[in-house]
Amino acid sequence: MPTAIAIHADLPLAWHPDQAPATGDGVLLLRVLSLLEASPPHLDDEDGPDSLRWQALEARIDLCLQLIGQLLARGAPLPPVASVALNGESARWRAAAPIAPGERGALGLYLSPRIPQALLLPAVITGCSPDGDRWLVDAHFELHDDELQDWLDKTIFRRHRREIFDRKHPSHDD
C-alpha cells in the first residue's frame, strides 16, 4: 500500500505520453539511489584503515558516476526543472503546456544529479488546470509492480525525513 507521506522538490521532470517504462529499471535505480544516499555508519566513527578504504571506494564511485553523467548529458540534456509534490500514489507539478486528463504515459523524474537517469513511473493524468502562465498537472501512478511501489515508498519516506531534518537544522552541511 502506498505511503501517504509526500515530498516537495525541484527536479528535472518530463511527461512521456504513451510510453511504458522498462520493467525492473525503476527498482534498480531506486535501490542504487538508496545506497548512494546512505552513509555507512562506521565512516563517521573514526578515521581508521577501514574507514579510509570505504572513503576511497566511495570517491572512486562518485568520480565514475560524474563521468558517466557527463557522457550521458552530451547526448541529451536533462528536461527542465519543475516544482513537484510526490507521494507513493501520485504527483503534482507545474507544466509549461496543458496535458489532457485521461492521457496515459510515463512521468520521468531525475531524482539525483549523481544519476542522470529518469525514474519512469507509468501514470494517467487526472487533472490539469491553469495556474498563472503555467498548468497545474495531477497524475496518478499505475504501478503494477509491488517491488517498485515498495522502493518508491522507501525513497519518499527517506526524502521526507531529510526534509524534516533540513527544516530543523537549516545550517547543517551535507
Short mmCIF file of C-alpha atoms in Angstrom, two decimals:
data_model
loop_
_atom_site.label_atom_id
_atom_site.label_comp_id
_atom_site.label_asym_id
_atom_site.label_seq_id
_atom_site.Cartn_x
_atom_site.Cartn_y
_atom_site.Cartn_z
CA MET A 1 0.00 0.00 0.00
CA PRO A 2 1.48 3.38 -0.99
CA THR A 3 2.51 5.80 1.71
CA ALA A 4 0.52 8.98 2.39
CA ILE A 5 3.75 10.88 3.03
CA ALA A 6 4.58 13.47 0.38
CA ILE A 7 7.74 15.30 -0.55
CA HIS A 8 8.18 18.59 -2.36
CA ALA A 9 11.19 19.04 -4.58
CA ASP A 10 12.52 20.86 -7.61
CA LEU A 11 13.50 18.11 -10.04
CA PRO A 12 14.13 17.72 -13.74
CA LEU A 13 10.83 16.25 -14.91
CA ALA A 14 9.32 15.16 -18.23
CA TRP A 15 5.98 13.69 -19.28
CA HIS A 16 6.28 10.91 -21.88
CA PRO A 17 2.89 10.23 -23.48
CA ASP A 18 2.16 6.63 -24.45
CA GLN A 19 5.50 5.39 -23.10
CA ALA A 20 5.66 2.32 -20.90
CA PRO A 21 8.75 2.12 -18.68
CA ALA A 22 11.01 -0.92 -18.88
CA THR A 23 10.32 -3.44 -16.14
CA GLY A 24 12.96 -3.57 -13.42
CA ASP A 25 14.76 -0.34 -14.37
CA GLY A 26 12.89 1.69 -11.73
CA VAL A 27 13.63 -0.79 -8.95
CA LEU A 28 17.33 -0.87 -9.81
CA LEU A 29 17.52 2.93 -9.98
CA LEU A 30 15.81 3.37 -6.58
CA ARG A 31 18.00 0.68 -4.98
CA VAL A 32 21.19 2.35 -6.23
CA LEU A 33 19.94 5.76 -5.13
CA SER A 34 19.23 4.35 -1.67
CA LEU A 35 22.77 3.02 -1.41
CA LEU A 36 24.29 6.30 -2.58
CA GLU A 37 22.25 8.37 -0.14
CA ALA A 38 23.08 6.12 2.81
CA SER A 39 26.35 6.66 4.61
CA PRO A 40 27.85 3.57 6.22
CA PRO A 41 27.72 4.25 9.98
CA HIS A 42 31.39 3.42 10.60
CA LEU A 43 32.59 6.22 8.28
CA ASP A 44 31.66 8.83 10.84
CA ASP A 45 33.10 6.95 13.82
CA GLU A 46 36.82 7.19 13.17
CA ASP A 47 39.47 7.58 10.53
CA GLY A 48 40.87 4.06 10.79
CA PRO A 49 42.16 2.00 7.85
CA ASP A 50 38.73 0.51 7.09
CA SER A 51 37.11 3.93 7.11
CA LEU A 52 39.74 5.33 4.76
CA ARG A 53 39.25 2.38 2.37
CA TRP A 54 35.49 2.99 2.32
CA GLN A 55 36.02 6.69 1.68
CA ALA A 56 38.41 5.94 -1.19
CA LEU A 57 35.95 3.48 -2.72
CA GLU A 58 33.12 5.98 -2.42
CA ALA A 59 35.26 8.69 -4.04
CA ARG A 60 36.00 6.38 -6.99
CA ILE A 61 32.32 5.57 -7.41
CA ASP A 62 31.45 9.28 -7.23
CA LEU A 63 34.02 10.02 -9.93
CA CYS A 64 32.69 7.23 -12.18
CA LEU A 65 29.11 8.46 -11.73
CA GLN A 66 30.16 12.01 -12.51
CA LEU A 67 31.98 10.95 -15.68
CA ILE A 68 29.10 8.75 -16.84
CA GLY A 69 26.69 11.59 -16.13
CA GLN A 70 28.77 13.97 -18.25
CA LEU A 71 28.84 11.47 -21.12
CA LEU A 72 25.08 10.95 -20.95
CA ALA A 73 24.43 14.70 -20.75
CA ARG A 74 26.27 15.20 -24.05
CA GLY A 75 23.69 13.05 -25.80
CA ALA A 76 20.56 14.59 -24.35
CA PRO A 77 20.24 17.38 -21.78
CA LEU A 78 18.03 16.90 -18.75
CA PRO A 79 14.48 18.18 -19.01
CA PRO A 80 13.55 21.46 -17.31
CA VAL A 81 13.31 21.54 -13.52
CA ALA A 82 9.78 21.63 -12.14
CA SER A 83 8.44 22.00 -8.64
CA VAL A 84 6.79 18.67 -7.86
CA ALA A 85 4.77 17.23 -4.97
CA LEU A 86 5.27 13.47 -4.91
CA ASN A 87 3.77 10.65 -2.89
CA GLY A 88 3.52 6.91 -3.45
CA GLU A 89 0.31 7.22 -5.45
CA SER A 90 0.59 10.45 -7.41
CA ALA A 91 2.46 13.56 -8.44
CA ARG A 92 1.52 17.20 -9.00
CA TRP A 93 3.69 19.64 -10.92
CA ARG A 94 3.58 22.88 -12.87
CA ALA A 95 3.98 22.35 -16.61
CA ALA A 96 4.57 24.75 -19.49
CA ALA A 97 1.78 23.20 -21.59
CA PRO A 98 -1.50 21.51 -20.72
CA ILE A 99 -1.81 17.72 -20.69
CA ALA A 100 -5.24 16.24 -21.33
CA PRO A 101 -6.86 14.41 -18.39
CA GLY A 102 -7.10 10.70 -19.16
CA GLU A 103 -3.83 10.67 -21.11
CA ARG A 104 -1.61 7.74 -20.20
CA GLY A 105 2.16 7.74 -20.26
CA ALA A 106 5.19 7.78 -18.01
CA LEU A 107 6.37 10.51 -15.66
CA GLY A 108 10.15 10.81 -15.84
CA LEU A 109 11.77 12.11 -12.65
CA TYR A 110 15.50 12.71 -12.28
CA LEU A 111 15.93 12.14 -8.55
CA SER A 112 19.66 12.72 -8.25
CA PRO A 113 22.25 14.80 -10.08
CA ARG A 114 24.63 11.88 -9.43
CA ILE A 115 22.48 9.57 -11.56
CA PRO A 116 21.31 11.22 -14.79
CA GLN A 117 18.72 8.54 -15.46
CA ALA A 118 14.99 9.09 -15.20
CA LEU A 119 12.78 7.10 -12.89
CA LEU A 120 9.90 6.35 -15.26
CA LEU A 121 6.58 5.84 -13.49
CA PRO A 122 3.52 4.75 -15.50
CA ALA A 123 0.70 7.18 -14.84
CA VAL A 124 -2.59 8.63 -16.00
CA ILE A 125 -3.27 12.37 -15.97
CA THR A 126 -6.16 13.01 -13.57
CA GLY A 127 -6.32 16.79 -13.79
CA CYS A 128 -4.89 19.83 -15.50
CA SER A 129 -5.84 23.41 -14.67
CA PRO A 130 -4.41 26.86 -15.46
CA ASP A 131 -2.02 28.24 -12.84
CA GLY A 132 -0.86 31.70 -13.91
CA ASP A 133 1.27 31.29 -17.02
CA ARG A 134 1.68 27.54 -16.38
CA TRP A 135 -0.54 24.48 -15.92
CA LEU A 136 -1.01 22.53 -12.68
CA VAL A 137 -0.94 18.85 -13.64
CA ASP A 138 -2.05 15.92 -11.48
CA ALA A 139 -1.05 12.35 -12.32
CA HIS A 140 -1.97 9.10 -10.62
CA PHE A 141 0.61 6.31 -10.80
CA GLU A 142 -0.37 2.97 -12.27
CA LEU A 143 2.28 0.83 -10.63
CA HIS A 144 1.54 -2.85 -11.02
CA ASP A 145 4.87 -3.88 -9.54
CA ASP A 146 4.87 -4.33 -5.75
CA GLU A 147 8.66 -4.12 -5.57
CA LEU A 148 8.71 -0.80 -7.45
CA GLN A 149 5.92 0.52 -5.19
CA ASP A 150 7.88 -0.54 -2.11
CA TRP A 151 11.11 1.15 -3.28
CA LEU A 152 9.21 4.31 -4.29
CA ASP A 153 7.63 4.46 -0.83
CA LYS A 154 11.02 3.94 0.84
CA THR A 155 12.57 6.70 -1.28
CA ILE A 156 9.77 9.14 -0.46
CA PHE A 157 9.97 8.29 3.24
CA ARG A 158 13.77 8.78 3.26
CA ARG A 159 13.48 12.11 1.44
CA HIS A 160 10.65 13.22 3.75
CA ARG A 161 12.87 12.54 6.77
CA ARG A 162 15.60 14.59 5.06
CA GLU A 163 13.14 17.49 4.51
CA ILE A 164 12.24 17.44 8.21
CA PHE A 165 15.91 17.33 9.22
CA ASP A 166 16.73 20.23 6.88
CA ARG A 167 13.92 22.34 8.36
CA LYS A 168 15.11 21.65 11.92
CA HIS A 169 18.81 22.13 11.06
CA PRO A 170 18.94 24.77 8.30
CA SER A 171 22.69 25.36 8.58
CA HIS A 172 23.92 21.72 8.51
CA ASP A 173 26.47 20.58 5.93
CA ASP A 174 25.76 17.51 3.77
#
